[in-house]
Short mmCIF file of C-alpha atoms in Angstrom, two decimals:
data_model
loop_
_atom_site.label_atom_id
_atom_site.label_comp_id
_atom_site.label_asym_id
_atom_site.label_seq_id
_atom_site.Cartn_x
_atom_site.Cartn_y
_atom_site.Cartn_z
CA MET A 1134 -27.21 -3.07 -0.52
CA LYS A 1135 -24.89 -3.22 2.44
CA LEU A 1136 -24.54 -5.81 4.89
CA ILE A 1137 -23.13 -5.20 8.25
CA SER A 1138 -21.52 -8.18 9.35
CA SER A 1139 -19.05 -9.96 11.27
CA GLY A 1140 -16.27 -12.39 9.99
CA THR A 1141 -17.27 -14.78 12.44
CA SER A 1142 -21.03 -14.53 13.05
CA PRO A 1143 -22.79 -17.73 12.01
CA PHE A 1144 -25.85 -15.41 11.24
CA VAL A 1145 -23.98 -13.65 8.93
CA ARG A 1146 -22.20 -16.59 7.38
CA LYS A 1147 -25.84 -17.59 6.73
CA VAL A 1148 -26.65 -14.66 4.94
CA LEU A 1149 -22.94 -15.29 2.98
CA VAL A 1150 -23.58 -18.44 2.06
CA LEU A 1151 -27.29 -17.95 0.50
CA LEU A 1152 -25.43 -14.85 -1.36
CA ASN A 1153 -22.78 -17.28 -2.70
CA GLU A 1154 -25.69 -19.82 -3.99
CA THR A 1155 -27.87 -17.28 -5.63
CA GLY A 1156 -25.47 -15.43 -7.37
CA GLN A 1157 -26.16 -12.40 -5.29
CA LEU A 1158 -22.56 -11.74 -4.11
CA ASP A 1159 -21.05 -9.08 -6.12
CA GLU A 1160 -24.40 -7.08 -5.49
CA VAL A 1161 -23.81 -6.67 -1.68
CA GLU A 1162 -21.11 -4.73 0.16
CA LEU A 1163 -19.59 -5.98 3.23
CA VAL A 1164 -19.46 -3.70 6.01
CA THR A 1165 -17.32 -5.33 9.08
CA ALA A 1166 -18.42 -4.04 12.28
CA ALA A 1167 -17.17 -4.80 15.96
CA THR A 1168 -19.89 -4.97 18.16
CA THR A 1169 -20.40 -6.69 21.68
CA PRO A 1170 -23.78 -7.05 24.10
CA TYR A 1171 -22.19 -4.19 26.27
CA ASP A 1172 -20.93 -1.80 23.31
CA THR A 1173 -23.23 -1.66 20.49
CA ALA A 1174 -21.14 -0.22 17.53
CA PRO A 1175 -22.96 2.45 15.86
CA LYS A 1176 -23.07 1.63 12.50
CA VAL A 1177 -25.08 -1.22 13.67
CA ALA A 1178 -27.32 0.58 15.89
CA SER A 1179 -28.34 2.69 13.27
CA ALA A 1180 -29.54 -0.48 10.53
CA ASN A 1181 -31.00 -2.43 13.70
CA PRO A 1182 -32.21 -0.56 16.93
CA ILE A 1183 -31.65 -4.25 18.64
CA GLY A 1184 -27.78 -3.65 17.99
CA LYS A 1185 -27.61 -7.13 16.34
CA ILE A 1186 -25.99 -8.46 13.33
CA PRO A 1187 -26.50 -8.99 10.30
CA ALA A 1188 -28.48 -5.79 8.92
CA LEU A 1189 -29.48 -5.64 5.64
CA ILE A 1190 -29.33 -1.49 4.36
CA ARG A 1191 -31.15 -1.79 1.16
CA ALA A 1192 -31.46 1.41 -1.23
CA GLU A 1193 -35.30 1.03 -2.01
CA GLY A 1194 -36.51 0.45 1.95
CA PRO A 1195 -35.33 0.98 5.49
CA ALA A 1196 -32.66 -1.59 6.50
CA ILE A 1197 -34.09 -5.13 7.48
CA TYR A 1198 -32.28 -6.95 10.10
CA ASP A 1199 -32.43 -10.34 11.58
CA SER A 1200 -30.64 -13.23 9.74
CA ARG A 1201 -33.74 -15.48 9.13
CA VAL A 1202 -35.51 -11.87 7.16
CA ILE A 1203 -32.39 -11.17 5.52
CA CYS A 1204 -32.47 -14.52 3.86
CA ARG A 1205 -36.14 -14.64 3.19
CA TYR A 1206 -35.59 -11.18 1.24
CA LEU A 1207 -32.60 -12.16 -0.53
CA ASP A 1208 -34.44 -15.30 -1.46
CA ASP A 1209 -37.49 -13.88 -2.73
CA ARG A 1210 -34.88 -11.12 -4.73
CA ALA A 1211 -33.51 -13.48 -6.52
CA ARG A 1212 -36.28 -16.28 -7.07
CA ALA A 1213 -34.36 -19.00 -5.99
CA GLY A 1214 -36.72 -21.25 -4.47
CA LEU A 1215 -34.95 -21.96 -0.85
CA TYR A 1216 -38.42 -21.74 1.19
CA PRO A 1217 -40.23 -24.19 -1.50
CA ASP A 1218 -43.86 -23.93 -0.80
CA GLY A 1219 -44.29 -27.61 -0.85
CA ARG A 1220 -42.20 -28.22 2.42
CA LEU A 1221 -42.11 -24.07 3.62
CA TRP A 1222 -42.90 -25.32 7.33
CA GLU A 1223 -40.53 -27.89 7.94
CA THR A 1224 -37.99 -25.87 6.12
CA LEU A 1225 -38.70 -22.68 8.37
CA THR A 1226 -38.59 -25.23 11.53
CA LEU A 1227 -35.23 -26.61 10.43
CA GLU A 1228 -34.34 -22.77 10.06
CA ALA A 1229 -35.07 -22.05 13.38
CA THR A 1230 -33.66 -24.70 15.02
CA ALA A 1231 -30.18 -24.21 13.35
CA ASP A 1232 -30.38 -20.66 14.87
CA GLY A 1233 -31.23 -22.14 17.96
CA ILE A 1234 -28.20 -24.08 18.04
CA MET A 1235 -26.11 -20.63 16.84
CA GLU A 1236 -27.68 -18.71 19.32
CA ALA A 1237 -26.91 -20.95 22.38
CA ALA A 1238 -23.66 -21.33 21.01
CA VAL A 1239 -22.78 -17.94 20.55
CA LEU A 1240 -24.14 -17.21 24.19
CA MET A 1241 -21.69 -19.87 25.81
CA VAL A 1242 -18.85 -17.67 23.96
CA TYR A 1243 -20.05 -14.22 25.23
CA GLU A 1244 -20.09 -15.97 29.14
CA HIS A 1245 -16.52 -16.79 29.08
CA LYS A 1246 -15.44 -13.68 26.83
CA MET A 1247 -17.58 -10.84 28.49
CA ARG A 1248 -17.89 -11.89 32.15
CA PRO A 1249 -14.91 -11.44 34.67
CA GLY A 1250 -14.03 -14.53 36.81
CA GLU A 1251 -15.84 -14.25 39.58
CA ALA A 1252 -19.33 -13.32 37.48
CA PHE A 1253 -18.75 -16.55 35.31
CA VAL A 1254 -21.71 -19.07 35.46
CA GLU A 1255 -20.83 -22.18 34.65
CA ALA A 1256 -23.98 -23.52 35.20
CA TRP A 1257 -25.24 -21.62 32.34
CA VAL A 1258 -22.82 -22.44 29.97
CA ASP A 1259 -23.61 -25.87 30.61
CA ALA A 1260 -27.74 -25.37 30.15
CA GLN A 1261 -26.94 -23.59 26.70
CA TRP A 1262 -25.05 -26.66 25.72
CA ALA A 1263 -28.13 -28.70 26.63
CA LYS A 1264 -30.02 -27.05 24.46
CA VAL A 1265 -27.56 -27.67 21.41
CA GLU A 1266 -27.39 -31.07 22.27
CA ARG A 1267 -30.94 -31.63 22.17
CA ALA A 1268 -31.31 -29.76 19.00
CA VAL A 1269 -28.55 -31.44 17.16
CA GLY A 1270 -29.70 -35.05 18.39
CA ALA A 1271 -33.02 -33.98 17.23
CA LEU A 1272 -31.80 -33.26 13.83
CA ASN A 1273 -30.27 -36.88 13.81
CA ALA A 1274 -33.14 -38.38 14.51
CA ARG A 1275 -35.82 -37.04 12.57
CA TRP A 1276 -34.66 -34.49 10.06
CA MET A 1277 -31.89 -36.67 8.09
CA SER A 1278 -34.28 -37.30 4.87
CA HIS A 1279 -34.91 -33.36 4.71
CA LEU A 1280 -31.38 -32.86 4.93
CA ARG A 1281 -30.55 -35.29 2.05
CA GLY A 1282 -33.11 -33.75 -0.14
CA PRO A 1283 -33.06 -30.86 -2.41
CA LEU A 1284 -30.74 -27.71 -1.18
CA ASP A 1285 -33.39 -25.24 1.03
CA MET A 1286 -32.46 -22.63 3.60
CA GLY A 1287 -32.82 -25.13 6.20
CA GLN A 1288 -29.83 -27.05 5.28
CA ILE A 1289 -27.71 -23.88 5.02
CA ALA A 1290 -28.50 -23.08 8.20
CA VAL A 1291 -27.69 -26.18 9.83
CA GLY A 1292 -24.66 -26.49 7.84
CA CYS A 1293 -23.61 -22.79 9.32
CA ALA A 1294 -24.71 -23.91 12.71
CA LEU A 1295 -22.50 -27.06 12.81
CA ALA A 1296 -19.90 -25.12 11.41
CA TYR A 1297 -19.88 -22.74 14.20
CA LEU A 1298 -19.89 -25.68 16.85
CA ASP A 1299 -16.81 -26.92 15.29
CA PHE A 1300 -15.29 -23.16 15.11
CA ARG A 1301 -16.13 -22.62 18.64
CA HIS A 1302 -16.95 -25.57 20.75
CA ASP A 1303 -14.89 -27.95 19.20
CA ASP A 1304 -14.06 -29.93 22.36
CA ARG A 1305 -17.42 -30.85 23.50
CA GLY A 1306 -18.13 -33.15 20.55
CA TRP A 1307 -21.54 -32.64 18.89
CA ARG A 1308 -20.93 -35.67 16.65
CA LYS A 1309 -20.98 -38.35 19.33
CA GLY A 1310 -23.98 -40.33 18.91
CA ASN A 1311 -25.09 -38.38 15.55
CA ASP A 1312 -23.25 -40.46 13.01
CA ALA A 1313 -25.93 -39.28 10.09
CA LEU A 1314 -26.05 -35.98 10.79
CA ASP A 1315 -22.07 -35.93 10.64
CA ASP A 1316 -21.66 -37.86 7.38
CA TRP A 1317 -24.03 -35.43 5.96
CA PHE A 1318 -21.92 -32.52 7.50
CA ALA A 1319 -19.17 -33.78 5.74
CA VAL A 1320 -20.71 -33.93 2.38
CA PHE A 1321 -22.31 -30.36 2.84
CA ALA A 1322 -19.04 -28.44 4.09
CA GLN A 1323 -17.35 -29.24 1.19
CA ARG A 1324 -20.05 -27.11 -1.22
CA ASP A 1325 -18.40 -23.61 -2.56
CA SER A 1326 -20.35 -21.43 -0.78
CA MET A 1327 -19.25 -23.21 2.72
CA VAL A 1328 -15.53 -23.27 1.44
CA ALA A 1329 -15.65 -19.74 0.69
CA THR A 1330 -17.56 -18.52 3.76
CA ARG A 1331 -15.30 -20.43 6.01
CA PRO A 1332 -14.46 -17.92 9.32
CA HIS A 1333 -10.83 -17.24 9.66
#
């Protein structure tokens, strides 16, 4: 298998953490691609017509894409149980919440990097951060018992989302007022799979 990836994408990191946790990393070749919303790399477009990463190229079928699809596939392949039947909908909702945080945070980066000065819209950036704040607050208020439970894909996704906030938006201080989540993340970030996948 080949994973079309980028070293700083939180969505790619989510897949890499799963690969580390399930012992499948050696079975996947990482193929790095530099792509932007304005200029889709050919190798990305050939694997995913939407032009986003990650995409997973498989020998036994067509490429699959979207990190949630890839993670579900790899979890099923390894029979790892990271989408447990007993709390499946909670796990999927938690993963979706984390993905929403990552999407908003990535859009903030693109707004700064891709638009010329006169086209930059500060209100757009602030609106994306408002989504992040609401989601992080919800995690802290409603999801701590789940996050403290047995490892699942929801936890992995949240860990990658919070790590991306530290990586790209540390100055905005997501930890303020979210002490329980901060404490949880301080421990989760030290997992071997998280340490091994830190962006450079």
